[in-house]
């Protein structure tokens, strides 16, 4: 079984920063990519940033220049550094991992989400 767990969410003022962490664990054979998504009430889940096994990155236009995705491969961990936060960044942030398990076929695994609230 594969588990994905996010940490690091919280309350921050506009202009502030947060760093989210996401750790994948369990019976993992290979991780092809990991990414961050977010969702607010009344909106569909949207892409924030992704990083592939070749360390190529992709960002939503709304976060370019403010957010940075990175990872530590040895720990199967991905980070999302969020700077210059805006109220519209408020959402539940989800981590996803594209994984082939030791005993299971390739599929996406999702974390439980971590709340980020940007407010004065």
Short mmCIF file of N, CA, C and O in Angstrom, two decimals:
data_model
loop_
_atom_site.label_atom_id
_atom_site.label_comp_id
_atom_site.label_asym_id
_atom_site.label_seq_id
_atom_site.Cartn_x
_atom_site.Cartn_y
_atom_site.Cartn_z
N UNK A 1 0.84 -1.18 0.00
CA UNK A 1 0.00 0.00 0.00
C UNK A 1 0.89 1.25 0.00
O UNK A 1 1.99 1.22 0.52
N UNK A 2 0.39 2.31 -0.59
CA UNK A 2 1.09 3.58 -0.69
C UNK A 2 0.29 4.64 0.07
O UNK A 2 -0.94 4.71 -0.06
N UNK A 3 1.00 5.45 0.82
CA UNK A 3 0.38 6.54 1.55
C UNK A 3 1.02 7.86 1.14
O UNK A 3 2.22 7.93 0.89
N UNK A 4 0.21 8.90 1.09
CA UNK A 4 0.67 10.24 0.78
C UNK A 4 0.14 11.16 1.86
O UNK A 4 -1.07 11.21 2.09
N UNK A 5 1.03 11.90 2.52
CA UNK A 5 0.65 12.73 3.64
C UNK A 5 1.22 14.13 3.47
O UNK A 5 2.42 14.30 3.29
N UNK A 6 0.34 15.14 3.56
CA UNK A 6 0.75 16.54 3.48
C UNK A 6 0.83 17.15 4.87
O UNK A 6 0.01 16.83 5.74
N UNK A 7 1.77 18.05 5.05
CA UNK A 7 1.87 18.83 6.27
C UNK A 7 2.28 20.25 5.92
O UNK A 7 2.76 20.53 4.83
N UNK A 8 2.11 21.15 6.87
CA UNK A 8 2.62 22.50 6.72
C UNK A 8 1.60 23.59 6.51
O UNK A 8 1.96 24.77 6.47
N UNK A 9 0.35 23.23 6.37
CA UNK A 9 -0.67 24.24 6.19
C UNK A 9 -0.90 25.05 7.45
O UNK A 9 -0.42 24.71 8.53
N UNK A 10 -1.64 26.13 7.29
CA UNK A 10 -1.93 26.97 8.43
C UNK A 10 -2.48 28.31 8.01
O UNK A 10 -2.86 28.52 6.85
N UNK A 11 -2.53 29.22 8.96
CA UNK A 11 -3.03 30.57 8.75
C UNK A 11 -1.86 31.52 8.59
O UNK A 11 -0.92 31.53 9.40
N UNK A 12 -1.91 32.34 7.55
CA UNK A 12 -0.85 33.29 7.28
C UNK A 12 -1.46 34.58 6.75
O UNK A 12 -2.51 34.57 6.10
N UNK A 13 -0.80 35.70 7.02
CA UNK A 13 -1.28 36.98 6.52
C UNK A 13 -0.90 37.18 5.06
O UNK A 13 0.07 36.59 4.58
N UNK A 14 -1.65 37.99 4.34
CA UNK A 14 -1.27 38.30 2.96
C UNK A 14 0.17 38.80 2.89
O UNK A 14 0.60 39.60 3.72
N UNK A 15 0.88 38.32 1.88
CA UNK A 15 2.29 38.65 1.74
C UNK A 15 3.22 37.70 2.46
O UNK A 15 4.44 37.76 2.23
N UNK A 16 2.68 36.84 3.28
CA UNK A 16 3.49 35.91 4.03
C UNK A 16 3.87 34.68 3.24
O UNK A 16 3.57 34.56 2.04
N UNK A 17 4.51 33.75 3.92
CA UNK A 17 5.01 32.53 3.28
C UNK A 17 4.66 31.30 4.09
O UNK A 17 4.52 31.35 5.32
N UNK A 18 4.54 30.20 3.39
CA UNK A 18 4.38 28.88 3.98
C UNK A 18 5.13 27.88 3.14
O UNK A 18 5.30 28.09 1.93
N UNK A 19 5.55 26.80 3.78
CA UNK A 19 6.16 25.71 3.05
C UNK A 19 5.41 24.43 3.36
O UNK A 19 5.37 23.99 4.51
N UNK A 20 4.84 23.83 2.34
CA UNK A 20 4.13 22.58 2.47
C UNK A 20 5.07 21.42 2.16
O UNK A 20 5.94 21.53 1.29
N UNK A 21 4.86 20.32 2.85
CA UNK A 21 5.62 19.11 2.60
C UNK A 21 4.67 17.97 2.29
O UNK A 21 3.56 17.91 2.81
N UNK A 22 5.12 17.07 1.46
CA UNK A 22 4.35 15.89 1.09
C UNK A 22 5.28 14.70 1.03
O UNK A 22 6.24 14.70 0.25
N UNK A 23 4.98 13.69 1.82
CA UNK A 23 5.80 12.49 1.86
C UNK A 23 5.00 11.29 1.36
O UNK A 23 3.90 11.03 1.85
N UNK A 24 5.56 10.59 0.41
CA UNK A 24 4.99 9.34 -0.06
C UNK A 24 5.73 8.18 0.59
O UNK A 24 6.96 8.20 0.68
N UNK A 25 5.00 7.20 1.04
CA UNK A 25 5.61 6.08 1.72
C UNK A 25 4.84 4.80 1.41
O UNK A 25 3.76 4.83 0.84
N UNK A 26 5.42 3.68 1.81
CA UNK A 26 4.79 2.39 1.60
C UNK A 26 5.51 1.57 0.55
O UNK A 26 6.72 1.70 0.35
N UNK A 27 4.77 0.72 -0.11
CA UNK A 27 5.33 -0.22 -1.07
C UNK A 27 5.49 0.44 -2.44
O UNK A 27 4.75 0.18 -3.38
N UNK A 28 6.49 1.31 -2.53
CA UNK A 28 6.74 2.10 -3.73
C UNK A 28 7.88 1.50 -4.53
O UNK A 28 8.96 1.27 -3.99
N UNK A 29 7.63 1.30 -5.81
CA UNK A 29 8.68 0.87 -6.72
C UNK A 29 9.29 2.07 -7.45
O UNK A 29 10.52 2.20 -7.51
N UNK A 30 8.44 2.93 -7.98
CA UNK A 30 8.93 4.11 -8.66
C UNK A 30 7.87 5.20 -8.60
O UNK A 30 6.68 4.94 -8.67
N UNK A 31 8.34 6.43 -8.44
CA UNK A 31 7.49 7.60 -8.51
C UNK A 31 7.82 8.35 -9.79
O UNK A 31 8.96 8.80 -9.97
N UNK A 32 6.85 8.49 -10.66
CA UNK A 32 7.08 9.17 -11.93
C UNK A 32 6.97 10.68 -11.81
O UNK A 32 7.67 11.42 -12.51
N UNK A 33 6.09 11.13 -10.96
CA UNK A 33 5.88 12.55 -10.78
C UNK A 33 5.10 12.78 -9.49
O UNK A 33 4.41 11.88 -9.00
N UNK A 34 5.21 13.98 -8.97
CA UNK A 34 4.40 14.39 -7.84
C UNK A 34 3.91 15.81 -8.10
O UNK A 34 4.53 16.55 -8.87
N UNK A 35 2.82 16.15 -7.47
CA UNK A 35 2.27 17.47 -7.71
C UNK A 35 1.39 17.96 -6.59
O UNK A 35 1.01 17.21 -5.68
N UNK A 36 1.11 19.25 -6.67
CA UNK A 36 0.23 19.91 -5.72
C UNK A 36 -1.00 20.44 -6.45
O UNK A 36 -0.90 21.01 -7.55
N UNK A 37 -2.15 20.27 -5.82
CA UNK A 37 -3.42 20.75 -6.32
C UNK A 37 -4.14 21.45 -5.18
O UNK A 37 -3.82 21.24 -4.02
N UNK A 38 -5.11 22.26 -5.52
CA UNK A 38 -5.87 22.93 -4.47
C UNK A 38 -7.34 23.01 -4.84
O UNK A 38 -7.71 22.99 -6.02
N UNK A 39 -8.17 23.16 -3.81
CA UNK A 39 -9.60 23.19 -4.02
C UNK A 39 -10.26 24.07 -2.97
O UNK A 39 -9.92 24.00 -1.79
N UNK A 40 -11.19 24.89 -3.43
CA UNK A 40 -12.01 25.71 -2.55
C UNK A 40 -13.47 25.38 -2.79
O UNK A 40 -13.83 24.84 -3.85
N UNK A 41 -14.35 25.68 -1.82
CA UNK A 41 -15.77 25.39 -2.02
C UNK A 41 -16.31 26.05 -3.28
O UNK A 41 -16.06 27.22 -3.55
N UNK A 42 -17.04 25.29 -4.07
CA UNK A 42 -17.63 25.81 -5.28
C UNK A 42 -16.73 25.80 -6.49
O UNK A 42 -17.16 26.21 -7.57
N UNK A 43 -15.50 25.36 -6.32
CA UNK A 43 -14.56 25.29 -7.43
C UNK A 43 -14.02 23.88 -7.58
O UNK A 43 -13.94 23.12 -6.63
N UNK A 44 -13.65 23.55 -8.81
CA UNK A 44 -13.02 22.26 -9.06
C UNK A 44 -11.58 22.28 -8.57
O UNK A 44 -10.96 23.33 -8.46
N UNK A 45 -11.09 21.12 -8.29
CA UNK A 45 -9.69 21.00 -7.92
C UNK A 45 -8.82 21.44 -9.10
O UNK A 45 -9.06 21.05 -10.25
N UNK A 46 -7.82 22.26 -8.82
CA UNK A 46 -6.98 22.80 -9.87
C UNK A 46 -5.51 22.51 -9.62
O UNK A 46 -5.06 22.40 -8.48
N UNK A 47 -4.80 22.41 -10.70
CA UNK A 47 -3.36 22.21 -10.64
C UNK A 47 -2.67 23.44 -10.08
O UNK A 47 -2.98 24.56 -10.46
N UNK A 48 -1.72 23.22 -9.18
CA UNK A 48 -0.86 24.28 -8.68
C UNK A 48 0.54 24.14 -9.27
O UNK A 48 1.07 25.07 -9.88
N UNK A 49 1.14 22.98 -9.08
CA UNK A 49 2.49 22.74 -9.57
C UNK A 49 2.76 21.25 -9.62
O UNK A 49 2.23 20.49 -8.81
N UNK A 50 3.60 20.84 -10.56
CA UNK A 50 4.01 19.45 -10.66
C UNK A 50 5.51 19.38 -10.88
O UNK A 50 6.12 20.32 -11.38
N UNK A 51 6.07 18.25 -10.52
CA UNK A 51 7.48 17.99 -10.78
C UNK A 51 7.63 16.54 -11.19
O UNK A 51 7.05 15.64 -10.58
N UNK A 52 8.39 16.30 -12.24
CA UNK A 52 8.55 14.96 -12.77
C UNK A 52 9.82 14.31 -12.24
O UNK A 52 10.62 14.93 -11.54
N UNK A 53 10.00 13.06 -12.60
CA UNK A 53 11.20 12.35 -12.22
C UNK A 53 12.47 12.94 -12.80
O UNK A 53 13.56 12.66 -12.30
N UNK A 54 12.33 13.72 -13.84
CA UNK A 54 13.47 14.42 -14.43
C UNK A 54 13.60 15.84 -13.88
O UNK A 54 14.38 16.62 -14.40
N UNK A 55 12.82 16.15 -12.87
CA UNK A 55 12.84 17.45 -12.20
C UNK A 55 12.36 18.59 -13.09
O UNK A 55 12.68 19.75 -12.83
N UNK A 56 11.59 18.28 -14.10
CA UNK A 56 10.94 19.34 -14.85
C UNK A 56 9.71 19.78 -14.07
O UNK A 56 9.00 18.95 -13.48
N UNK A 57 9.46 21.06 -14.07
CA UNK A 57 8.37 21.62 -13.27
C UNK A 57 7.35 22.32 -14.15
O UNK A 57 7.65 22.78 -15.25
N UNK A 58 6.15 22.40 -13.62
CA UNK A 58 5.05 23.07 -14.29
C UNK A 58 4.22 23.79 -13.23
O UNK A 58 3.95 23.22 -12.17
N UNK A 59 3.82 25.02 -13.53
CA UNK A 59 3.08 25.83 -12.58
C UNK A 59 1.84 26.42 -13.21
O UNK A 59 1.82 26.76 -14.40
N UNK A 60 0.82 26.56 -12.39
CA UNK A 60 -0.32 27.34 -12.82
C UNK A 60 0.09 28.80 -12.98
O UNK A 60 0.95 29.30 -12.25
N UNK A 61 -0.50 29.47 -13.95
CA UNK A 61 -0.15 30.87 -14.19
C UNK A 61 -0.35 31.73 -12.94
O UNK A 61 0.40 32.68 -12.71
N UNK A 62 -1.33 31.40 -12.15
CA UNK A 62 -1.66 32.20 -10.99
C UNK A 62 -0.60 32.16 -9.90
O UNK A 62 -0.60 33.02 -9.01
N UNK A 63 0.30 31.18 -9.94
CA UNK A 63 1.31 31.06 -8.89
C UNK A 63 2.73 31.22 -9.40
O UNK A 63 3.67 31.21 -8.59
N UNK A 64 2.91 31.36 -10.69
CA UNK A 64 4.25 31.51 -11.24
C UNK A 64 4.95 32.72 -10.64
O UNK A 64 4.38 33.80 -10.52
N UNK A 65 6.19 32.51 -10.27
CA UNK A 65 6.97 33.57 -9.66
C UNK A 65 6.79 33.69 -8.17
O UNK A 65 7.57 34.41 -7.51
N UNK A 66 5.79 33.02 -7.62
CA UNK A 66 5.54 33.07 -6.18
C UNK A 66 5.75 31.73 -5.50
O UNK A 66 6.20 31.68 -4.36
N UNK A 67 5.39 30.65 -6.18
CA UNK A 67 5.50 29.31 -5.61
C UNK A 67 6.64 28.56 -6.28
O UNK A 67 6.91 28.74 -7.48
N UNK A 68 7.27 27.68 -5.52
CA UNK A 68 8.32 26.84 -6.04
C UNK A 68 8.12 25.41 -5.56
O UNK A 68 7.98 25.18 -4.36
N UNK A 69 8.11 24.47 -6.49
CA UNK A 69 8.01 23.07 -6.14
C UNK A 69 9.40 22.45 -6.23
O UNK A 69 10.18 22.75 -7.14
N UNK A 70 9.72 21.59 -5.29
CA UNK A 70 11.00 20.90 -5.28
C UNK A 70 10.81 19.57 -4.59
O UNK A 70 9.75 19.30 -4.02
N UNK A 71 11.85 18.75 -4.64
CA UNK A 71 11.73 17.46 -3.97
C UNK A 71 13.08 16.92 -3.52
O UNK A 71 14.13 17.30 -4.03
N UNK A 72 13.01 16.03 -2.54
CA UNK A 72 14.15 15.26 -2.08
C UNK A 72 13.84 13.81 -2.42
O UNK A 72 13.05 13.15 -1.74
N UNK A 73 14.47 13.31 -3.45
CA UNK A 73 14.14 11.99 -3.96
C UNK A 73 14.39 10.88 -2.94
O UNK A 73 13.63 9.91 -2.87
N UNK A 74 15.45 11.01 -2.18
CA UNK A 74 15.79 9.98 -1.21
C UNK A 74 14.72 9.82 -0.14
O UNK A 74 14.62 8.76 0.48
N UNK A 75 13.94 10.86 0.07
CA UNK A 75 12.88 10.81 1.07
C UNK A 75 11.49 10.66 0.47
O UNK A 75 10.50 10.65 1.20
N UNK A 76 11.42 10.57 -0.85
CA UNK A 76 10.12 10.55 -1.55
C UNK A 76 9.24 11.71 -1.08
O UNK A 76 8.04 11.54 -0.84
N UNK A 77 9.85 12.86 -0.96
CA UNK A 77 9.18 14.03 -0.42
C UNK A 77 9.22 15.18 -1.41
O UNK A 77 10.26 15.44 -2.03
N UNK A 78 8.11 15.86 -1.53
CA UNK A 78 8.02 17.04 -2.38
C UNK A 78 7.59 18.22 -1.52
O UNK A 78 6.84 18.05 -0.54
N UNK A 79 8.08 19.40 -1.87
CA UNK A 79 7.78 20.61 -1.12
C UNK A 79 7.13 21.64 -2.03
O UNK A 79 7.34 21.66 -3.24
N UNK A 80 6.36 22.49 -1.42
CA UNK A 80 5.81 23.64 -2.12
C UNK A 80 6.10 24.87 -1.28
O UNK A 80 5.48 25.07 -0.23
N UNK A 81 7.05 25.66 -1.72
CA UNK A 81 7.36 26.92 -1.06
C UNK A 81 6.44 27.99 -1.63
O UNK A 81 6.46 28.26 -2.83
N UNK A 82 5.65 28.59 -0.77
CA UNK A 82 4.66 29.57 -1.18
C UNK A 82 5.03 30.92 -0.59
O UNK A 82 5.04 31.09 0.63
N UNK A 83 5.35 31.86 -1.44
CA UNK A 83 5.71 33.21 -1.03
C UNK A 83 4.69 34.20 -1.56
O UNK A 83 3.93 33.91 -2.49
N UNK A 84 4.71 35.38 -0.98
CA UNK A 84 3.80 36.46 -1.41
C UNK A 84 2.36 35.97 -1.50
O UNK A 84 1.66 36.20 -2.49
N UNK A 85 1.93 35.31 -0.46
CA UNK A 85 0.61 34.70 -0.48
C UNK A 85 -0.50 35.73 -0.54
O UNK A 85 -0.40 36.82 0.04
N UNK A 86 -1.54 35.36 -1.24
CA UNK A 86 -2.70 36.21 -1.44
C UNK A 86 -3.94 35.53 -0.88
O UNK A 86 -3.98 34.30 -0.79
N UNK A 87 -4.96 36.29 -0.52
CA UNK A 87 -6.19 35.66 -0.03
C UNK A 87 -6.77 34.63 -1.00
O UNK A 87 -7.33 33.62 -0.55
N UNK A 88 -6.62 34.86 -2.28
CA UNK A 88 -7.14 33.90 -3.25
C UNK A 88 -6.36 32.59 -3.30
O UNK A 88 -6.78 31.65 -3.98
N UNK A 89 -5.25 32.52 -2.59
CA UNK A 89 -4.54 31.26 -2.44
C UNK A 89 -5.16 30.36 -1.39
O UNK A 89 -4.76 29.20 -1.25
N UNK A 90 -6.10 30.88 -0.64
CA UNK A 90 -6.76 30.09 0.39
C UNK A 90 -7.45 28.89 -0.24
O UNK A 90 -8.25 29.03 -1.17
N UNK A 91 -7.15 27.72 0.27
CA UNK A 91 -7.69 26.48 -0.27
C UNK A 91 -7.21 25.31 0.56
O UNK A 91 -6.32 25.45 1.41
N UNK A 92 -7.79 24.16 0.31
CA UNK A 92 -7.21 22.92 0.77
C UNK A 92 -6.23 22.46 -0.30
O UNK A 92 -6.59 22.33 -1.47
N UNK A 93 -5.01 22.24 0.11
CA UNK A 93 -3.97 21.83 -0.81
C UNK A 93 -3.75 20.33 -0.71
O UNK A 93 -3.57 19.78 0.38
N UNK A 94 -3.78 19.67 -1.85
CA UNK A 94 -3.64 18.23 -1.93
C UNK A 94 -2.35 17.87 -2.68
O UNK A 94 -2.00 18.51 -3.67
N UNK A 95 -1.72 16.85 -2.21
CA UNK A 95 -0.55 16.30 -2.87
C UNK A 95 -0.94 15.01 -3.58
O UNK A 95 -1.73 14.22 -3.05
N UNK A 96 -0.41 14.82 -4.76
CA UNK A 96 -0.64 13.60 -5.52
C UNK A 96 0.68 13.02 -6.01
O UNK A 96 1.61 13.77 -6.33
N UNK A 97 0.74 11.72 -6.05
CA UNK A 97 1.93 11.02 -6.51
C UNK A 97 1.55 9.99 -7.56
O UNK A 97 0.62 9.20 -7.35
N UNK A 98 2.25 10.02 -8.67
CA UNK A 98 2.06 9.06 -9.76
C UNK A 98 3.03 7.92 -9.49
O UNK A 98 4.24 8.07 -9.66
N UNK A 99 2.49 6.76 -9.10
CA UNK A 99 3.31 5.72 -8.49
C UNK A 99 3.03 4.36 -9.10
O UNK A 99 1.88 3.99 -9.35
N UNK A 100 4.09 3.61 -9.34
CA UNK A 100 3.99 2.17 -9.51
C UNK A 100 4.44 1.54 -8.21
O UNK A 100 5.57 1.75 -7.76
N UNK A 101 3.57 0.79 -7.60
CA UNK A 101 3.88 0.14 -6.35
C UNK A 101 4.67 -1.14 -6.57
O UNK A 101 4.76 -1.67 -7.68
N UNK A 102 5.25 -1.62 -5.48
CA UNK A 102 6.00 -2.87 -5.56
C UNK A 102 5.11 -4.01 -6.01
O UNK A 102 5.54 -4.90 -6.76
N UNK A 103 3.85 -3.97 -5.61
CA UNK A 103 2.92 -5.06 -5.91
C UNK A 103 1.65 -4.58 -6.60
O UNK A 103 0.67 -5.33 -6.67
N UNK A 104 1.66 -3.37 -7.11
CA UNK A 104 0.45 -2.82 -7.70
C UNK A 104 0.79 -2.00 -8.94
O UNK A 104 1.89 -1.46 -9.05
N UNK A 105 -0.15 -1.89 -9.86
CA UNK A 105 0.12 -1.15 -11.10
C UNK A 105 0.14 0.35 -10.89
O UNK A 105 -0.28 0.86 -9.85
N UNK A 106 0.60 1.04 -11.90
CA UNK A 106 0.74 2.48 -11.84
C UNK A 106 -0.61 3.16 -11.66
O UNK A 106 -1.58 2.85 -12.34
N UNK A 107 -0.65 4.12 -10.75
CA UNK A 107 -1.84 4.91 -10.49
C UNK A 107 -1.47 6.13 -9.67
O UNK A 107 -0.35 6.25 -9.18
N UNK A 108 -2.42 7.03 -9.54
CA UNK A 108 -2.25 8.21 -8.71
C UNK A 108 -2.71 7.94 -7.29
O UNK A 108 -3.75 7.33 -7.05
N UNK A 109 -1.93 8.44 -6.34
CA UNK A 109 -2.30 8.40 -4.93
C UNK A 109 -2.41 9.83 -4.43
O UNK A 109 -1.59 10.68 -4.77
N UNK A 110 -3.42 10.06 -3.61
CA UNK A 110 -3.72 11.40 -3.12
C UNK A 110 -3.62 11.47 -1.61
O UNK A 110 -4.00 10.54 -0.90
N UNK A 111 -3.12 12.59 -1.14
CA UNK A 111 -3.11 12.85 0.29
C UNK A 111 -4.45 13.33 0.78
O UNK A 111 -5.40 13.53 0.01
N UNK A 112 -4.55 13.53 2.08
CA UNK A 112 -5.80 13.93 2.71
C UNK A 112 -6.06 15.43 2.61
O UNK A 112 -7.19 15.88 2.87
N UNK A 113 -5.06 16.20 2.25
CA UNK A 113 -5.18 17.63 2.13
C UNK A 113 -4.73 18.37 3.37
O UNK A 113 -4.80 17.85 4.49
N UNK A 114 -4.26 19.58 3.17
CA UNK A 114 -3.89 20.46 4.28
C UNK A 114 -4.42 21.86 3.99
O UNK A 114 -4.30 22.36 2.87
N UNK A 115 -5.01 22.46 4.99
CA UNK A 115 -5.68 23.75 4.80
C UNK A 115 -4.68 24.89 4.84
O UNK A 115 -3.87 25.00 5.76
N UNK A 116 -4.76 25.75 3.85
CA UNK A 116 -4.00 26.99 3.81
C UNK A 116 -4.99 28.15 3.79
O UNK A 116 -5.83 28.22 2.91
N UNK A 117 -4.88 29.02 4.77
CA UNK A 117 -5.76 30.17 4.85
C UNK A 117 -4.92 31.44 4.87
O UNK A 117 -4.05 31.60 5.73
N UNK A 118 -5.18 32.32 3.93
CA UNK A 118 -4.46 33.59 3.83
C UNK A 118 -5.46 34.70 4.15
O UNK A 118 -6.39 34.96 3.39
N UNK A 119 -5.26 35.33 5.29
CA UNK A 119 -6.23 36.31 5.76
C UNK A 119 -5.57 37.28 6.72
O UNK A 119 -4.62 36.94 7.42
N UNK A 120 -6.10 38.50 6.74
CA UNK A 120 -5.64 39.50 7.69
C UNK A 120 -6.27 39.31 9.07
O UNK A 120 -5.87 39.94 10.03
#
